mmCIF file of C-alpha atoms in Angstrom:
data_model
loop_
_atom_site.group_PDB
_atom_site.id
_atom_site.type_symbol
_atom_site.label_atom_id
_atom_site.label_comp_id
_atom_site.label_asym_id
_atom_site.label_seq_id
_atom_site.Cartn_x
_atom_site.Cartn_y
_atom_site.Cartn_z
ATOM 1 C CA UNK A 720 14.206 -12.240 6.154
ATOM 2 C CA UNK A 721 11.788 -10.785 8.841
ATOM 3 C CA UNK A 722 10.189 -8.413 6.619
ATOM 4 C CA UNK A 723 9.584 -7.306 2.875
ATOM 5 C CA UNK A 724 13.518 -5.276 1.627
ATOM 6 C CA UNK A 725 13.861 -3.183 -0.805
ATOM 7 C CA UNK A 726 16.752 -1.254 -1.989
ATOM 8 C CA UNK A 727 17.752 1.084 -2.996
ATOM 9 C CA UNK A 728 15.649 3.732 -0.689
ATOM 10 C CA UNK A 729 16.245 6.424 -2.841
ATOM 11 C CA UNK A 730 17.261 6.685 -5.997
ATOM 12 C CA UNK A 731 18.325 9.799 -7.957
ATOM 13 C CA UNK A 732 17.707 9.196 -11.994
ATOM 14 C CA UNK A 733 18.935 11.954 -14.900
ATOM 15 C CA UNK A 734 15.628 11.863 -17.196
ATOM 16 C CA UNK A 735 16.523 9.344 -20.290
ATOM 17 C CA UNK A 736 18.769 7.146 -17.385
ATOM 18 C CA UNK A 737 17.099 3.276 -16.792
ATOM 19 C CA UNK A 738 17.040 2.723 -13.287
ATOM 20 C CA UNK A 739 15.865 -0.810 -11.469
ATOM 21 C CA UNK A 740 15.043 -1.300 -7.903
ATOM 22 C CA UNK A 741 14.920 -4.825 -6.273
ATOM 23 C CA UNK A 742 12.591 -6.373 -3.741
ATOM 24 C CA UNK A 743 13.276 -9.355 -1.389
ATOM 25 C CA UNK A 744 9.871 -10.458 -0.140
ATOM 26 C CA UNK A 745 9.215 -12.215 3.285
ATOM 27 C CA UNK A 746 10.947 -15.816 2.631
ATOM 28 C CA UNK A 747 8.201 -18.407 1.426
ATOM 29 C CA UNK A 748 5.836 -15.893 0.721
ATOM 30 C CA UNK A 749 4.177 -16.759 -2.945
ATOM 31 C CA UNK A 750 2.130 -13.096 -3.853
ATOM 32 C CA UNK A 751 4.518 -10.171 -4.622
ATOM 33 C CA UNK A 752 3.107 -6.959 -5.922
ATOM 34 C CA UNK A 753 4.139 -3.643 -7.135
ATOM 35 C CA UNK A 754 3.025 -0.189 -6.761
ATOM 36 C CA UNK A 755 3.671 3.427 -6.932
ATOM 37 C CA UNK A 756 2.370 6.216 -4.859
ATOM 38 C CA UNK A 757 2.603 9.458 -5.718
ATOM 39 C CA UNK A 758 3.091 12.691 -3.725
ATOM 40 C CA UNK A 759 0.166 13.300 -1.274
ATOM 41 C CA UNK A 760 -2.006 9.773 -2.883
ATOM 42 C CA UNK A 761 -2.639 6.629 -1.716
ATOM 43 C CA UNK A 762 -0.636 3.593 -3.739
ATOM 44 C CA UNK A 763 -1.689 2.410 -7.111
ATOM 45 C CA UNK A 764 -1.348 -1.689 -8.404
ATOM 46 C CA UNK A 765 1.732 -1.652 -11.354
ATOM 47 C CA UNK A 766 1.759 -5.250 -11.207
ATOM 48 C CA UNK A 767 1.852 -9.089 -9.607
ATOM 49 C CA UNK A 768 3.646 -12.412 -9.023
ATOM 50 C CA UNK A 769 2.529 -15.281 -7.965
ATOM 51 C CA UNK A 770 5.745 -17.639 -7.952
ATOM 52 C CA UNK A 771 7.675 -16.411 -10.812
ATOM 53 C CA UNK A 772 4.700 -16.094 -12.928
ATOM 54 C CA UNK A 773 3.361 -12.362 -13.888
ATOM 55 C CA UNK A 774 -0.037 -12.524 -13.616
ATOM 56 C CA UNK A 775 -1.367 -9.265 -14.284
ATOM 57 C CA UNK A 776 0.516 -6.365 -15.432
ATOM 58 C CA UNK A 777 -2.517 -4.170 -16.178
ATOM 59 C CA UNK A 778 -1.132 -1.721 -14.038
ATOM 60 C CA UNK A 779 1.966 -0.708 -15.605
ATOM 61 C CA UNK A 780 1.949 2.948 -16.707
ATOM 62 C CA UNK A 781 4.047 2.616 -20.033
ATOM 63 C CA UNK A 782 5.869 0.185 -22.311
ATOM 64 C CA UNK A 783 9.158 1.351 -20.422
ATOM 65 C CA UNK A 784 8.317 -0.372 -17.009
ATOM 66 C CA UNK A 785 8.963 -4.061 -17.282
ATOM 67 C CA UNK A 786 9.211 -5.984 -13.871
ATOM 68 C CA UNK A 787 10.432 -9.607 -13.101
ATOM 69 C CA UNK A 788 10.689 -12.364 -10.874
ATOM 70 C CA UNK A 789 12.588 -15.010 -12.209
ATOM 71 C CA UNK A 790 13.136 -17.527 -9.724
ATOM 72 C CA UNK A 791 9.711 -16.709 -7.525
ATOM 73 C CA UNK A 792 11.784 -15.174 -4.354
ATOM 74 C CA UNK A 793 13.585 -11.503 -5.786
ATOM 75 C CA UNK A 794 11.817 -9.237 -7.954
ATOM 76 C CA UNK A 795 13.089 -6.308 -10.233
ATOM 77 C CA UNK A 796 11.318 -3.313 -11.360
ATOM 78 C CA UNK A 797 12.884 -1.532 -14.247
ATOM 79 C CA UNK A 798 12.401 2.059 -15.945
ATOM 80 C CA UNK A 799 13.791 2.659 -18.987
ATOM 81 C CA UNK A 800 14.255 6.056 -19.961
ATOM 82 C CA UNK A 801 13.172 7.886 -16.725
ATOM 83 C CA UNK A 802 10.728 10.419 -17.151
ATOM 84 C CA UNK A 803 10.071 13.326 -14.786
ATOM 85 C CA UNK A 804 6.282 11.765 -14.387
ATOM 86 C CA UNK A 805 8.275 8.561 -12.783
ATOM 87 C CA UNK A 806 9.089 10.351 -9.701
ATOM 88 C CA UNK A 807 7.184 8.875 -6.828
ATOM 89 C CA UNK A 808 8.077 5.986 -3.991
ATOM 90 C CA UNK A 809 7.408 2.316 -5.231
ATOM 91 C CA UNK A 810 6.679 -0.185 -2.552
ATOM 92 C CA UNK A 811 6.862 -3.856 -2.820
ATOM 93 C CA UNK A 812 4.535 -6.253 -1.059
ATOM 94 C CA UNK A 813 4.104 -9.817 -0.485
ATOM 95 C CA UNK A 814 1.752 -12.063 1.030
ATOM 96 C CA UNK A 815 1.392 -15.589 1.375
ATOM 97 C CA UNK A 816 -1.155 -16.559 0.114
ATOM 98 C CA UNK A 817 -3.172 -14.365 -2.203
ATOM 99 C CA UNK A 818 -5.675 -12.059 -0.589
ATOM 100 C CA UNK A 819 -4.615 -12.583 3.085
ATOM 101 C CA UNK A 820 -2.886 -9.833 5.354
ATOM 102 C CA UNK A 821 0.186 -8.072 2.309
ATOM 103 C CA UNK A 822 3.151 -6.797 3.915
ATOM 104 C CA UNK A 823 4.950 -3.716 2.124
ATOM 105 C CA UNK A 824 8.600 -3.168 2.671
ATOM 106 C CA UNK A 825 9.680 0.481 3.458
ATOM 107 C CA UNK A 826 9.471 1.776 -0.462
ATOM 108 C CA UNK A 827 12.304 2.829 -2.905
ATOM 109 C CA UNK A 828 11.878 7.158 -3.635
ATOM 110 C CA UNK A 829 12.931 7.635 -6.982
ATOM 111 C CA UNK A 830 13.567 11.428 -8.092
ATOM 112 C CA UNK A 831 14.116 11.882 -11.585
ATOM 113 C CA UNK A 832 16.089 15.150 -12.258
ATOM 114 C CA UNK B 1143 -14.854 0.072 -10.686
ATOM 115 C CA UNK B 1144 -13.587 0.201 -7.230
ATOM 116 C CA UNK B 1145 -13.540 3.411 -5.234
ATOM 117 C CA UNK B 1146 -11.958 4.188 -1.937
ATOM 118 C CA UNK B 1147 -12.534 7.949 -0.185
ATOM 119 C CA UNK B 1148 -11.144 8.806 3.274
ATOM 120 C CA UNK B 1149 -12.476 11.419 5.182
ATOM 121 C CA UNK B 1150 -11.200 13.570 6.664
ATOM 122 C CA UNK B 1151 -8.549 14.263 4.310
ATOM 123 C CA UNK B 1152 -6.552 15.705 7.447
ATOM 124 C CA UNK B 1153 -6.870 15.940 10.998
ATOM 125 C CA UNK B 1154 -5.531 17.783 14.200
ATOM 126 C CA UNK B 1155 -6.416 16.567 17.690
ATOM 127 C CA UNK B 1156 -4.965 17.164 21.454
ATOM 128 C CA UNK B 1157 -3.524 14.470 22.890
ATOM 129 C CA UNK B 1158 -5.759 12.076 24.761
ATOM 130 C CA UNK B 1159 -8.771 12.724 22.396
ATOM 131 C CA UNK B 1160 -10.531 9.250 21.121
ATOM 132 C CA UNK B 1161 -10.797 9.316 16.974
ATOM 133 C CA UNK B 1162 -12.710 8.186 14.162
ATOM 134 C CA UNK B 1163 -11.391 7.528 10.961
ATOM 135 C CA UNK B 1164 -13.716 7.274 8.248
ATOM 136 C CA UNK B 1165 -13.116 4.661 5.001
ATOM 137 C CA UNK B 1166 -16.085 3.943 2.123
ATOM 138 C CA UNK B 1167 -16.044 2.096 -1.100
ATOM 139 C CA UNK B 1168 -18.403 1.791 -4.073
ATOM 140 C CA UNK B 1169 -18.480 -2.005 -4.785
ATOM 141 C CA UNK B 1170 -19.519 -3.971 -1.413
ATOM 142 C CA UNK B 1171 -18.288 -6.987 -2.332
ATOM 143 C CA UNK B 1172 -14.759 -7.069 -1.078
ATOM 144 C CA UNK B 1173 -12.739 -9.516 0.204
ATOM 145 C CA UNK B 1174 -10.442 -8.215 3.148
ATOM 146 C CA UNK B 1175 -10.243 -4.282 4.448
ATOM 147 C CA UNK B 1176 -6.989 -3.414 5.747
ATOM 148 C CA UNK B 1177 -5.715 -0.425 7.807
ATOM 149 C CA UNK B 1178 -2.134 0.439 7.399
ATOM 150 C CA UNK B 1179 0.004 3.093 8.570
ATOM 151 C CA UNK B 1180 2.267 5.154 6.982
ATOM 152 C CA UNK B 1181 5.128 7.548 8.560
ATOM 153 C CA UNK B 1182 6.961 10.489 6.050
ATOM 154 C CA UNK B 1183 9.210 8.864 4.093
ATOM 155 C CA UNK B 1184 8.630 4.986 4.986
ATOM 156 C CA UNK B 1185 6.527 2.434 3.877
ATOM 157 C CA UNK B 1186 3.273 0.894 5.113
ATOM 158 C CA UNK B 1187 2.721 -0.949 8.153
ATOM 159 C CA UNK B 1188 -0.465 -2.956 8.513
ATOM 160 C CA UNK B 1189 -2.885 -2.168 11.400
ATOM 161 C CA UNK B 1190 -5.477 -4.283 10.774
ATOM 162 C CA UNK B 1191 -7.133 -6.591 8.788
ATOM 163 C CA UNK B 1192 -10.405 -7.092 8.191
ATOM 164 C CA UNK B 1193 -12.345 -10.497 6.329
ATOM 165 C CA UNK B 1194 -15.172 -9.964 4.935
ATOM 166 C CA UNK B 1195 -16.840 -12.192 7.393
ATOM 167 C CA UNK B 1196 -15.853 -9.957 10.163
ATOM 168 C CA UNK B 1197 -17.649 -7.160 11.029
ATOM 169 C CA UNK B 1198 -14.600 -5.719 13.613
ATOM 170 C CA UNK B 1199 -10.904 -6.227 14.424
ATOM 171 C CA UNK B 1200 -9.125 -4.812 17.535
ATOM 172 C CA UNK B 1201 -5.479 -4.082 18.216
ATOM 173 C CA UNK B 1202 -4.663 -2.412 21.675
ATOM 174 C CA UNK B 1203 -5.794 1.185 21.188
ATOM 175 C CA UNK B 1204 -7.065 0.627 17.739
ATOM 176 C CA UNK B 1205 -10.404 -1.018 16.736
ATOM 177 C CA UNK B 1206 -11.544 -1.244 12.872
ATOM 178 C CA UNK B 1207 -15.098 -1.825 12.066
ATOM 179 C CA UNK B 1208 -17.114 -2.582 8.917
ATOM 180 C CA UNK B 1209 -20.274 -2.635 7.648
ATOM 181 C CA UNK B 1210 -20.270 -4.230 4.155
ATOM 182 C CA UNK B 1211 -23.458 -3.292 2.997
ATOM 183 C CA UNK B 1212 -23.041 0.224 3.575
ATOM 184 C CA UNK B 1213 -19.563 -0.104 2.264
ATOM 185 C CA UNK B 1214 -17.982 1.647 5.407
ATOM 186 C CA UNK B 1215 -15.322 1.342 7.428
ATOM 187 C CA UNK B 1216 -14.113 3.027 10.798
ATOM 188 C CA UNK B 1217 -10.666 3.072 12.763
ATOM 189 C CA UNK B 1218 -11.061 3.959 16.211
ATOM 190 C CA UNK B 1219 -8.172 5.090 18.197
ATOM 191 C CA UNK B 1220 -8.619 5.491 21.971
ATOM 192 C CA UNK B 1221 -6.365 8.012 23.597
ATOM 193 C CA UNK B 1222 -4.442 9.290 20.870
ATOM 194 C CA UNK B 1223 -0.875 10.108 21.674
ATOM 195 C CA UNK B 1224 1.766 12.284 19.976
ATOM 196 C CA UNK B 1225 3.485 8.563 18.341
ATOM 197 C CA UNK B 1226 0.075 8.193 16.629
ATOM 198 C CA UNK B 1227 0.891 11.085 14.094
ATOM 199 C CA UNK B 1228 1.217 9.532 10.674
ATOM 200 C CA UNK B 1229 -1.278 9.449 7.708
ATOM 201 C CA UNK B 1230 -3.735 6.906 7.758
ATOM 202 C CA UNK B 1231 -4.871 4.475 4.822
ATOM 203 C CA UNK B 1232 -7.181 2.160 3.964
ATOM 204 C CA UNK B 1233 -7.746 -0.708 1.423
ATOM 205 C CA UNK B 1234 -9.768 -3.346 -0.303
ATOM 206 C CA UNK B 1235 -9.654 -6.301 -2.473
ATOM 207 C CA UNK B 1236 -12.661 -7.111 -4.139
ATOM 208 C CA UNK B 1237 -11.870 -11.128 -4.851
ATOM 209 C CA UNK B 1238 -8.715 -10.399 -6.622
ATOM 210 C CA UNK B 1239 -5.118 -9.549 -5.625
ATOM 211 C CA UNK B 1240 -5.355 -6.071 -5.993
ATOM 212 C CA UNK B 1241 -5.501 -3.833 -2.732
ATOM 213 C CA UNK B 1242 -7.172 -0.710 -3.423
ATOM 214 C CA UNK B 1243 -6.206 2.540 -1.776
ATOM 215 C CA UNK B 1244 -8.119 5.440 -0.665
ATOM 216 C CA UNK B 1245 -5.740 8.507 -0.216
ATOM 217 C CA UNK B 1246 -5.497 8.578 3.686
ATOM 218 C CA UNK B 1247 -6.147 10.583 6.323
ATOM 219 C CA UNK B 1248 -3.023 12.815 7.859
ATOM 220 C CA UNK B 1249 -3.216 12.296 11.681
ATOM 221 C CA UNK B 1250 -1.723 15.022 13.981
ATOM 222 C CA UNK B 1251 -1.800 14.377 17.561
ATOM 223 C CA UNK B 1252 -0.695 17.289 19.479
ATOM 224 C CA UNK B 1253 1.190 17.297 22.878
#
């Protein structure tokens, strides 16, 4: 597609629900990332892909985030048991290839209640 | 480890006023610097991007500099308009994948 998609764009979770949001990075592109930006901060690294591999997942807060990207194109990020700390807006980026211009889609705002 | 701080946190100019936005970083040796804006409730869009073999970058009204051993950058917007209200970040990679984010600058541009 022309640009990085994610869905959903918001998401409302009961605490103890697991939610997943989806990315669909720029076609081709072989760097996907994920991170999460809270209220009022600038975004913080969860996690990346290059292909379907997980390189680094030194930035996932807690055992219940787990994130994949099984055939290198669409990644999932999933939550298990939503906590009320969760709440923020996770944005997906690609790039193609590593360390050259990254290009976020529009961010999923999960609320968890 | 890696620090980014924008200042100023927030800022409210008339329209028509030139601007200086102001990024730093701890560790010089980055790779790129990127500019990206971000409207309420959306996602980032990139302004500019900055190698570190570059010292500037310039996009219409909008001109990044950086100075790598002083571990600065600037954004320079030229006759700021109302459309340029958003909040302002910037970021670095530092030879691996990971962009690092200061916390932004919130841009008003009055009418």
């Amino acid at each position: 597609g022309a640009g990085v998609s994610q869905s959903p764009r918001y998401k409302v979770a009961k605490r103890g629900q697991d939610v997943a949001l989806r990315c669909d990075p720029i076609s081709g592109h072989v760097s996907l990332f994920w991170y999460q930006q809270a209220l009022g901060q600038g975004p913080e690294f969860l996690t990346y892909f290059q292909n379907e591999a997980q390189l680094d997942k030194s930035g996932l807060p807690s055992d219940r985030f787990f994130a994949e990207r099984p055939e290198g194109s669409v990644s999932t990020l999933k939550i298990q048991r939503t906590q009320q700390e969760d709440s923020a807006v996770y944005l997906c980026a690609s790039s193609f290839p590593t360390n050259t211009e990254a290009f976020f889609g529009q961010g999923t705002r999960l609320t968890v209640v | 480890k890696q620090e980014v701080t924008q200042i100023p946190a927030a800022l409210s100019v008339p329209e028509g006023e030139n601007l200086v936005l102001n990024c730093s970083f701890t560790d010089s040796a980055i790779y790129n610097l990127q500019w990206f804006r971000q409207d309420p409730g959306k996602g980032l869009t990139s302004l500019l991007l900055i190698q570190s073999s570059q010292r500037e970058q310039t996009s219409g009204r909008l001109n990044a500099s950086l100075d790598k051993s002083s571990g600065r950058s600037t954004l320079y917007i030229a006759a700021s308009q109302p459309g340029d209200s958003a909040t302002y970040l910037c970021a670095v990679t530092s030879g691996t994948y990971k962009y690092i984010f200061g916390t932004g600058t919130r841009l008003k541009v009055l009418a």
